[in-house]
């Protein structure tokens, strides 16, 4: 599928933060179909049992693809919200140290809220985990007093990914 553009990465987010040495440091892409996608790998320090990623980090990635799904749908990184509910289904063990594919798609949207379905696949297309997330729209300054989105989300690194 065709990549339209790349989304920004933050400094310290556990999923996308490029300055977070213990984070996933995942890139995210706006796709031609209005979804968001990511090509990422968990690291061995993300494990629960040997060879498997901790369920909390799987849910964190599913949640991250939710807000980014809204950005992809509108091609607008100024839209924000907070998670109200997150329902994760663990289908198969999620390995670390291997390339994975994430996808998020907005399924419902109102002026006050939105819902997203998110998925994590292995390279062969096997569904490993998925989730449904409900968000309340909120401005960044309401979410965190003194938050400066431009300061926190400074990285836009072109990696020449054009298809996923």
mmCIF file of C-alpha atoms in Angstrom:
data_model
loop_
_atom_site.group_PDB
_atom_site.id
_atom_site.type_symbol
_atom_site.label_atom_id
_atom_site.label_comp_id
_atom_site.label_asym_id
_atom_site.label_seq_id
_atom_site.Cartn_x
_atom_site.Cartn_y
_atom_site.Cartn_z
ATOM 1 C CA UNK A 1 0.000 0.000 0.000
ATOM 2 C CA UNK A 2 1.193 3.520 -0.839
ATOM 3 C CA UNK A 3 2.680 5.762 1.864
ATOM 4 C CA UNK A 4 1.499 9.385 1.589
ATOM 5 C CA UNK A 5 3.772 10.856 4.254
ATOM 6 C CA UNK A 6 5.589 10.178 7.493
ATOM 7 C CA UNK A 7 4.359 11.273 10.914
ATOM 8 C CA UNK A 8 6.509 12.965 13.540
ATOM 9 C CA UNK A 9 8.212 11.110 16.397
ATOM 10 C CA UNK A 10 8.438 12.406 19.930
ATOM 11 C CA UNK A 11 11.370 12.657 22.287
ATOM 12 C CA UNK A 12 10.409 10.309 25.150
ATOM 13 C CA UNK A 13 7.200 8.381 24.300
ATOM 14 C CA UNK A 14 7.550 4.674 25.163
ATOM 15 C CA UNK A 15 6.432 3.770 21.636
ATOM 16 C CA UNK A 16 7.689 6.524 19.289
ATOM 17 C CA UNK A 17 10.212 8.469 21.361
ATOM 18 C CA UNK A 18 13.567 8.606 19.578
ATOM 19 C CA UNK A 19 15.402 9.785 22.719
ATOM 20 C CA UNK A 20 13.939 6.950 24.824
ATOM 21 C CA UNK A 21 16.632 4.259 24.835
ATOM 22 C CA UNK A 22 14.196 1.709 26.310
ATOM 23 C CA UNK A 23 11.332 2.566 23.962
ATOM 24 C CA UNK A 24 10.252 0.951 20.712
ATOM 25 C CA UNK A 25 11.221 4.029 18.618
ATOM 26 C CA UNK A 26 8.589 3.116 16.015
ATOM 27 C CA UNK A 27 8.030 5.151 12.838
ATOM 28 C CA UNK A 28 4.467 5.841 11.630
ATOM 29 C CA UNK A 29 3.169 6.515 8.119
ATOM 30 C CA UNK A 30 0.020 8.101 6.689
ATOM 31 C CA UNK A 31 -1.355 5.654 4.139
ATOM 32 C CA UNK A 32 -3.313 6.249 0.916
ATOM 33 C CA UNK A 33 -6.393 4.513 2.373
ATOM 34 C CA UNK A 34 -6.548 6.931 5.348
ATOM 35 C CA UNK A 35 -5.019 4.484 7.830
ATOM 36 C CA UNK A 36 -1.752 4.689 9.751
ATOM 37 C CA UNK A 37 0.895 1.967 9.481
ATOM 38 C CA UNK A 38 4.187 1.220 11.221
ATOM 39 C CA UNK A 39 7.127 -1.055 10.537
ATOM 40 C CA UNK A 40 8.740 -1.707 13.915
ATOM 41 C CA UNK A 41 10.533 -4.210 16.129
ATOM 42 C CA UNK A 42 10.342 -4.743 19.846
ATOM 43 C CA UNK A 43 13.673 -5.266 21.611
ATOM 44 C CA UNK A 44 14.689 -8.000 24.044
ATOM 45 C CA UNK A 45 14.200 -5.632 26.991
ATOM 46 C CA UNK A 46 10.482 -5.521 26.034
ATOM 47 C CA UNK A 47 10.026 -9.191 26.915
ATOM 48 C CA UNK A 48 7.680 -10.889 29.351
ATOM 49 C CA UNK A 49 8.519 -14.563 28.881
ATOM 50 C CA UNK A 50 11.657 -15.336 26.848
ATOM 51 C CA UNK A 51 10.928 -14.768 23.156
ATOM 52 C CA UNK A 52 7.666 -12.905 23.835
ATOM 53 C CA UNK A 53 6.808 -9.221 24.194
ATOM 54 C CA UNK A 54 5.101 -8.034 27.379
ATOM 55 C CA UNK A 55 1.350 -7.621 26.915
ATOM 56 C CA UNK A 56 1.415 -4.072 28.253
ATOM 57 C CA UNK A 57 3.785 -3.003 25.487
ATOM 58 C CA UNK A 58 1.592 -4.708 22.902
ATOM 59 C CA UNK A 59 -1.403 -2.732 24.223
ATOM 60 C CA UNK A 60 0.696 0.449 24.252
ATOM 61 C CA UNK A 61 1.462 0.034 20.529
ATOM 62 C CA UNK A 62 -2.202 -0.637 19.763
ATOM 63 C CA UNK A 63 -3.132 2.522 21.696
ATOM 64 C CA UNK A 64 -0.434 4.593 19.941
ATOM 65 C CA UNK A 65 -1.784 3.586 16.533
ATOM 66 C CA UNK A 66 -5.176 4.879 17.637
ATOM 67 C CA UNK A 67 -4.379 8.570 17.949
ATOM 68 C CA UNK A 68 -2.061 8.304 14.967
ATOM 69 C CA UNK A 69 -4.946 6.769 13.016
ATOM 70 C CA UNK A 70 -6.852 10.021 13.566
ATOM 71 C CA UNK A 71 -3.828 11.982 12.323
ATOM 72 C CA UNK A 72 -3.643 9.762 9.229
ATOM 73 C CA UNK A 73 -7.344 10.109 8.437
ATOM 74 C CA UNK A 74 -7.201 13.919 8.561
ATOM 75 C CA UNK A 75 -3.494 14.391 7.709
ATOM 76 C CA UNK A 76 -3.399 16.663 10.760
ATOM 77 C CA UNK A 77 -1.021 16.166 13.712
ATOM 78 C CA UNK A 78 -2.657 18.948 15.741
ATOM 79 C CA UNK A 79 -5.623 16.739 16.731
ATOM 80 C CA UNK A 80 -5.377 15.117 20.170
ATOM 81 C CA UNK A 81 -7.327 13.042 22.607
ATOM 82 C CA UNK A 82 -7.022 10.687 25.559
ATOM 83 C CA UNK A 83 -7.847 7.002 25.782
ATOM 84 C CA UNK A 84 -11.167 6.211 27.462
ATOM 85 C CA UNK A 85 -11.225 2.447 26.817
ATOM 86 C CA UNK A 86 -8.820 -0.024 25.267
ATOM 87 C CA UNK A 87 -9.822 -3.601 24.511
ATOM 88 C CA UNK A 88 -6.836 -5.719 23.422
ATOM 89 C CA UNK A 89 -7.016 -9.248 22.066
ATOM 90 C CA UNK A 90 -3.793 -11.278 22.123
ATOM 91 C CA UNK A 91 -4.061 -13.765 19.241
ATOM 92 C CA UNK A 92 -0.545 -15.246 19.082
ATOM 93 C CA UNK A 93 2.769 -14.621 20.850
ATOM 94 C CA UNK A 94 4.354 -11.357 19.685
ATOM 95 C CA UNK A 95 8.108 -11.849 19.227
ATOM 96 C CA UNK A 96 10.843 -9.298 19.806
ATOM 97 C CA UNK A 97 13.810 -8.860 17.489
ATOM 98 C CA UNK A 98 11.754 -9.285 14.306
ATOM 99 C CA UNK A 99 10.060 -6.800 11.988
ATOM 100 C CA UNK A 100 6.342 -6.346 12.682
ATOM 101 C CA UNK A 101 3.598 -4.368 10.925
ATOM 102 C CA UNK A 102 1.100 -2.189 12.757
ATOM 103 C CA UNK A 103 -2.069 -0.643 11.365
ATOM 104 C CA UNK A 104 -4.709 1.703 12.806
ATOM 105 C CA UNK A 105 -8.030 2.694 11.204
ATOM 106 C CA UNK A 106 -10.612 5.184 12.486
ATOM 107 C CA UNK A 107 -13.989 3.400 12.667
ATOM 108 C CA UNK A 108 -16.197 6.119 14.206
ATOM 109 C CA UNK A 109 -15.866 9.827 14.841
ATOM 110 C CA UNK A 110 -17.883 12.639 16.411
ATOM 111 C CA UNK A 111 -16.982 16.158 17.480
ATOM 112 C CA UNK A 112 -16.187 14.896 21.014
ATOM 113 C CA UNK A 113 -14.831 11.377 20.507
ATOM 114 C CA UNK A 114 -13.433 8.850 18.044
ATOM 115 C CA UNK A 115 -12.864 5.095 17.846
ATOM 116 C CA UNK A 116 -10.047 3.157 16.197
ATOM 117 C CA UNK A 117 -9.302 -0.471 15.390
ATOM 118 C CA UNK A 118 -5.585 -1.317 15.578
ATOM 119 C CA UNK A 119 -3.690 -4.418 14.507
ATOM 120 C CA UNK A 120 -0.225 -5.960 14.859
ATOM 121 C CA UNK A 121 0.855 -8.482 12.209
ATOM 122 C CA UNK A 122 3.989 -10.485 11.547
ATOM 123 C CA UNK A 123 5.718 -10.144 8.163
ATOM 124 C CA UNK A 124 3.667 -12.968 6.645
ATOM 125 C CA UNK A 125 0.402 -11.179 7.514
ATOM 126 C CA UNK A 126 -0.589 -13.321 10.508
ATOM 127 C CA UNK A 127 -2.614 -11.308 13.013
ATOM 128 C CA UNK A 128 -0.805 -11.370 16.366
ATOM 129 C CA UNK A 129 -2.875 -8.851 18.357
ATOM 130 C CA UNK A 130 -5.598 -6.309 17.791
ATOM 131 C CA UNK A 131 -7.617 -3.818 19.739
ATOM 132 C CA UNK A 132 -10.496 -1.383 19.753
ATOM 133 C CA UNK A 133 -9.899 1.993 21.385
ATOM 134 C CA UNK A 134 -12.289 4.812 22.311
ATOM 135 C CA UNK A 135 -10.847 8.297 22.732
ATOM 136 C CA UNK A 136 -12.151 11.617 24.018
ATOM 137 C CA UNK A 137 -10.919 14.578 21.980
ATOM 138 C CA UNK A 138 -8.931 17.024 24.106
ATOM 139 C CA UNK A 139 -6.529 19.832 23.364
ATOM 140 C CA UNK A 140 -2.882 19.228 24.394
ATOM 141 C CA UNK A 141 -2.944 22.085 26.913
ATOM 142 C CA UNK A 142 -5.871 20.399 28.703
ATOM 143 C CA UNK A 143 -4.221 16.973 28.631
ATOM 144 C CA UNK A 144 -0.995 18.239 30.208
ATOM 145 C CA UNK A 145 -0.527 21.699 31.659
ATOM 146 C CA UNK A 146 2.235 23.542 29.835
ATOM 147 C CA UNK A 147 2.508 20.929 27.073
ATOM 148 C CA UNK A 148 4.166 22.186 23.898
ATOM 149 C CA UNK A 149 3.398 19.743 21.099
ATOM 150 C CA UNK A 150 6.031 21.229 18.793
ATOM 151 C CA UNK A 151 8.694 20.812 21.487
ATOM 152 C CA UNK A 152 7.660 17.247 22.359
ATOM 153 C CA UNK A 153 7.194 16.000 18.751
ATOM 154 C CA UNK A 154 10.277 17.462 17.014
ATOM 155 C CA UNK A 155 11.466 14.597 14.831
ATOM 156 C CA UNK A 156 10.437 14.150 11.206
ATOM 157 C CA UNK A 157 13.100 11.915 9.697
ATOM 158 C CA UNK A 158 12.668 10.891 6.064
ATOM 159 C CA UNK A 159 13.462 7.184 5.709
ATOM 160 C CA UNK A 160 12.314 6.876 2.079
ATOM 161 C CA UNK A 161 9.582 4.295 2.840
ATOM 162 C CA UNK A 162 7.082 4.570 -0.028
ATOM 163 C CA UNK A 163 5.149 1.262 0.257
ATOM 164 C CA UNK A 164 4.103 -1.022 3.079
#
